[in-house]
mmCIF file of C-alpha atoms in Angstrom:
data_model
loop_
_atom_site.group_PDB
_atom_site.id
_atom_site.type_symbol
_atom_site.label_atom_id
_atom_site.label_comp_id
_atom_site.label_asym_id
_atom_site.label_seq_id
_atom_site.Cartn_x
_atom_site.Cartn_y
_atom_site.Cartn_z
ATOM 1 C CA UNK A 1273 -12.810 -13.809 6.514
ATOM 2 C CA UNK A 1274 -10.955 -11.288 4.350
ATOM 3 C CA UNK A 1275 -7.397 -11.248 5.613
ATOM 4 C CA UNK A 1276 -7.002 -7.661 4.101
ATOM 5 C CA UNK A 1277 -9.586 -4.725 3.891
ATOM 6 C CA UNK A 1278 -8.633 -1.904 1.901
ATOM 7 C CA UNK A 1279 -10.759 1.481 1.485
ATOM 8 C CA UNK A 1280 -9.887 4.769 -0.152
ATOM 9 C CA UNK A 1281 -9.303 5.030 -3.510
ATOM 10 C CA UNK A 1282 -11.052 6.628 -6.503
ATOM 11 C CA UNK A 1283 -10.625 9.666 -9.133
ATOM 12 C CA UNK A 1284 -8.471 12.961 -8.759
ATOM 13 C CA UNK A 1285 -7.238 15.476 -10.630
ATOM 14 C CA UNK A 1286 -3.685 15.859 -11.508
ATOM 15 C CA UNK A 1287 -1.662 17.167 -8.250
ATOM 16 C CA UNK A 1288 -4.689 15.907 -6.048
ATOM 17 C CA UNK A 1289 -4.242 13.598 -2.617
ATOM 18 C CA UNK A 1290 -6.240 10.843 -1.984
ATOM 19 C CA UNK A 1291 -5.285 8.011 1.153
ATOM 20 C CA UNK A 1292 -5.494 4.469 1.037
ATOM 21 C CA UNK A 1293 -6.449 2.162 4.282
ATOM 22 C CA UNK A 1294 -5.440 -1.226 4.774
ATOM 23 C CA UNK A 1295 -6.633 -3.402 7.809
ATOM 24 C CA UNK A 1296 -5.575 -6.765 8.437
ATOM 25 C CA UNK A 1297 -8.379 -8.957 10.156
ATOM 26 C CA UNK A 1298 -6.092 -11.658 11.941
ATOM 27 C CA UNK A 1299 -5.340 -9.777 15.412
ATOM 28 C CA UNK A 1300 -3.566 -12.576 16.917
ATOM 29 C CA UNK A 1301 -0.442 -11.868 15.249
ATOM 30 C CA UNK A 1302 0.892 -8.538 13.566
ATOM 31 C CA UNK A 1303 2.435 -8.401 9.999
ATOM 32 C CA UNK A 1304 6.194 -8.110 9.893
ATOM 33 C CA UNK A 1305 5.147 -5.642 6.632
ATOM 34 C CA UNK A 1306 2.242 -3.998 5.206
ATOM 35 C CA UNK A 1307 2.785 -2.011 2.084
ATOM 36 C CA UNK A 1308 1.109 -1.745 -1.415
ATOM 37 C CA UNK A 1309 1.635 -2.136 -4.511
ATOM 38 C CA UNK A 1310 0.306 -1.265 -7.794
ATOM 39 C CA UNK A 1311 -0.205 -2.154 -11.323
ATOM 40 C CA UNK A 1312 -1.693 -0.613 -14.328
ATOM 41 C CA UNK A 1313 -2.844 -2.112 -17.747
ATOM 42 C CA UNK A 1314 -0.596 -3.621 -19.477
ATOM 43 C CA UNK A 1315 2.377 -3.062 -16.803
ATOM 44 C CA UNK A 1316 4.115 -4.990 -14.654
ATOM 45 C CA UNK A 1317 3.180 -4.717 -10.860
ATOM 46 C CA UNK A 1318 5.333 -2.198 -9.395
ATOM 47 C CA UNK A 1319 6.072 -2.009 -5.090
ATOM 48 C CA UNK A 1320 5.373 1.546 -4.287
ATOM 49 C CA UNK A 1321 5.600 1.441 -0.536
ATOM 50 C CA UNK A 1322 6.276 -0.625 2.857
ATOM 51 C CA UNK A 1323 6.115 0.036 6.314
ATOM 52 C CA UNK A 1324 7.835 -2.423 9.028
ATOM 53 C CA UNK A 1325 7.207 -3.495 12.533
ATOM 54 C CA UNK A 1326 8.875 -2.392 15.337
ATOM 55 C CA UNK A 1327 10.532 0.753 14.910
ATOM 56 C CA UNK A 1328 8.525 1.267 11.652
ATOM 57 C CA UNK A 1329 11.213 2.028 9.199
ATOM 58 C CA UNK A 1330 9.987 2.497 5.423
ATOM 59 C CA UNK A 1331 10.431 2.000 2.059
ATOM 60 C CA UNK A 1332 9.224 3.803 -1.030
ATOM 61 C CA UNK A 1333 9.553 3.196 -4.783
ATOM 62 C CA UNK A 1334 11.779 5.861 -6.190
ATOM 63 C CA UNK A 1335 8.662 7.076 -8.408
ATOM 64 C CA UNK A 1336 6.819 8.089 -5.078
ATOM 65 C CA UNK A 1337 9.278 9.337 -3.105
ATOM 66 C CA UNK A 1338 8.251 12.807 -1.585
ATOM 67 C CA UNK A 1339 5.179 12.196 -2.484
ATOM 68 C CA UNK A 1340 3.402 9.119 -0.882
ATOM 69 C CA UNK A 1341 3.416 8.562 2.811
ATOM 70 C CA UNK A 1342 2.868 5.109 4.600
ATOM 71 C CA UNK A 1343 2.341 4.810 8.278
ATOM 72 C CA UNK A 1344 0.897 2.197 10.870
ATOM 73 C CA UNK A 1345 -1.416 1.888 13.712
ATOM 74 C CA UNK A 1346 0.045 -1.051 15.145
ATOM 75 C CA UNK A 1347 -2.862 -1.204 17.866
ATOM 76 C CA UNK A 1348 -5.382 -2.049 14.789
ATOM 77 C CA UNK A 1349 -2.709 -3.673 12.599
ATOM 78 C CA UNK A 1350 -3.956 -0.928 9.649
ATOM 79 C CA UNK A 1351 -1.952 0.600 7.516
ATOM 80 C CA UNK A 1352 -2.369 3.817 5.597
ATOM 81 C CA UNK A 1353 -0.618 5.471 2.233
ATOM 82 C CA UNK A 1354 -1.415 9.043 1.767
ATOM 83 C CA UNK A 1355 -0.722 10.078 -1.522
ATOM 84 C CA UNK A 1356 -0.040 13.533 -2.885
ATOM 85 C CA UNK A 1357 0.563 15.430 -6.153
ATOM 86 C CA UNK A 1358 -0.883 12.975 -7.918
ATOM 87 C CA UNK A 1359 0.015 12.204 -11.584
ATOM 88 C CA UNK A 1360 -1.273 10.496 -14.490
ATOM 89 C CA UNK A 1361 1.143 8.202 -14.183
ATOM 90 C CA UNK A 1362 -0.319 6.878 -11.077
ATOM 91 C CA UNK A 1363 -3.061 5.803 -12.134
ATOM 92 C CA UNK A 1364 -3.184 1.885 -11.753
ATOM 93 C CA UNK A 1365 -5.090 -0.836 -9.148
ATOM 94 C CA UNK A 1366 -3.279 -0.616 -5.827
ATOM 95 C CA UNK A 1367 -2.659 -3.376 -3.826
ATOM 96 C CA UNK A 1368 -2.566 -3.794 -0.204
ATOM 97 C CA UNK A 1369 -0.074 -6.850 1.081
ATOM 98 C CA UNK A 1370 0.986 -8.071 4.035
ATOM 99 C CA UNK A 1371 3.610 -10.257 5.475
ATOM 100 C CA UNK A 1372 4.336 -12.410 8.779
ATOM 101 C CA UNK A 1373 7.350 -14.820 7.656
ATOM 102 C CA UNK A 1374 8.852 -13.317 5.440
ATOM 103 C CA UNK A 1375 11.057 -9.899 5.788
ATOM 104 C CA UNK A 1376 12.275 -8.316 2.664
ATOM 105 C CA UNK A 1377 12.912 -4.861 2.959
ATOM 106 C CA UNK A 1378 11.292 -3.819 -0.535
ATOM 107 C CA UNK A 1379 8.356 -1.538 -1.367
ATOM 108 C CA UNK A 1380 5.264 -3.402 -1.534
ATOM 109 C CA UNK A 1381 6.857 -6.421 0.832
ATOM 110 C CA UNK A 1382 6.836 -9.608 -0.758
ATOM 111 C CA UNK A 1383 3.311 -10.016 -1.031
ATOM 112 C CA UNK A 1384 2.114 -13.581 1.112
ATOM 113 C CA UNK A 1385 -1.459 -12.306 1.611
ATOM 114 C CA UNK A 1386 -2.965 -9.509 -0.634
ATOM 115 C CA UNK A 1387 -6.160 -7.551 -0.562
ATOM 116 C CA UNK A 1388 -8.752 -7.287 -3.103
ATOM 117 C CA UNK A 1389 -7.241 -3.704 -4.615
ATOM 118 C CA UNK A 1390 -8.909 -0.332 -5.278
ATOM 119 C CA UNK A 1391 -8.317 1.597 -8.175
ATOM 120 C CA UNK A 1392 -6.628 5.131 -8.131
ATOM 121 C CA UNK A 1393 -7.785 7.188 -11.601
ATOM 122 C CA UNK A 1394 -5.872 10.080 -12.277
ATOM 123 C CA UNK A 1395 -6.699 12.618 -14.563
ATOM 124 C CA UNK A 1396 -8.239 16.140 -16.019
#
């Protein structure tokens, strides 16, 4: 079983949207964190964004601020990042992760169970 089952993704234009999913199979316990993170040829991975349990506070990578947005159906233990005004820059293979020990209040969690990625191409 695939503990993490991302969808969404593809190829945009500059200042497009596009939203990533992110459902975690196990239902008998719900992650501490879901976030994503990201990482482009050549680059080191970069956290863009985390969402918590319980009161679902959030984190976001400076470079996204104001312009992703992560939120949670905690019913479905899914997790979604809508992304807008897309750049070039973003461009990379996005990651979903998931926690249920560990708490680290980061973007992208700390990453104990990660999903297969979908790519995000931006560009004219």
């Amino acid at each position: 079983q695939v503990p993490l089952v991302e969808s969404g993704g593809g190829s945009v234009q500059p200042g497009g949207s596009l939203r990533l999913s992110c459902a975690a199979s196990d239902h008998t316990r719900s992650p501490v964190c879901m976030g994503w993170f990201r990482q482009a040829p050549g680059k080191e991975p970069e956290g863009v964004a985390s969402i918590f349990a319980g009161g679902g506070s959030t984190v976001y990578a400076d470079s996204v601020k104001g312009r992703f947005s992560i939120s949670r159906d905690n019913i479905n233990n899914t997790a979604y990042l809508e992304m807008n005004g897309l750049k070039p820059e973003d461009s990379a293979m996005y990651y979903c992760v998931a926690d249920y020990r560990t708490l680290k209040i980061v973007p992208g969690c700390s990453g104990e169970t990660k999903g297969q990625g979908t790519l995000v191409t931006v560009s004219s």
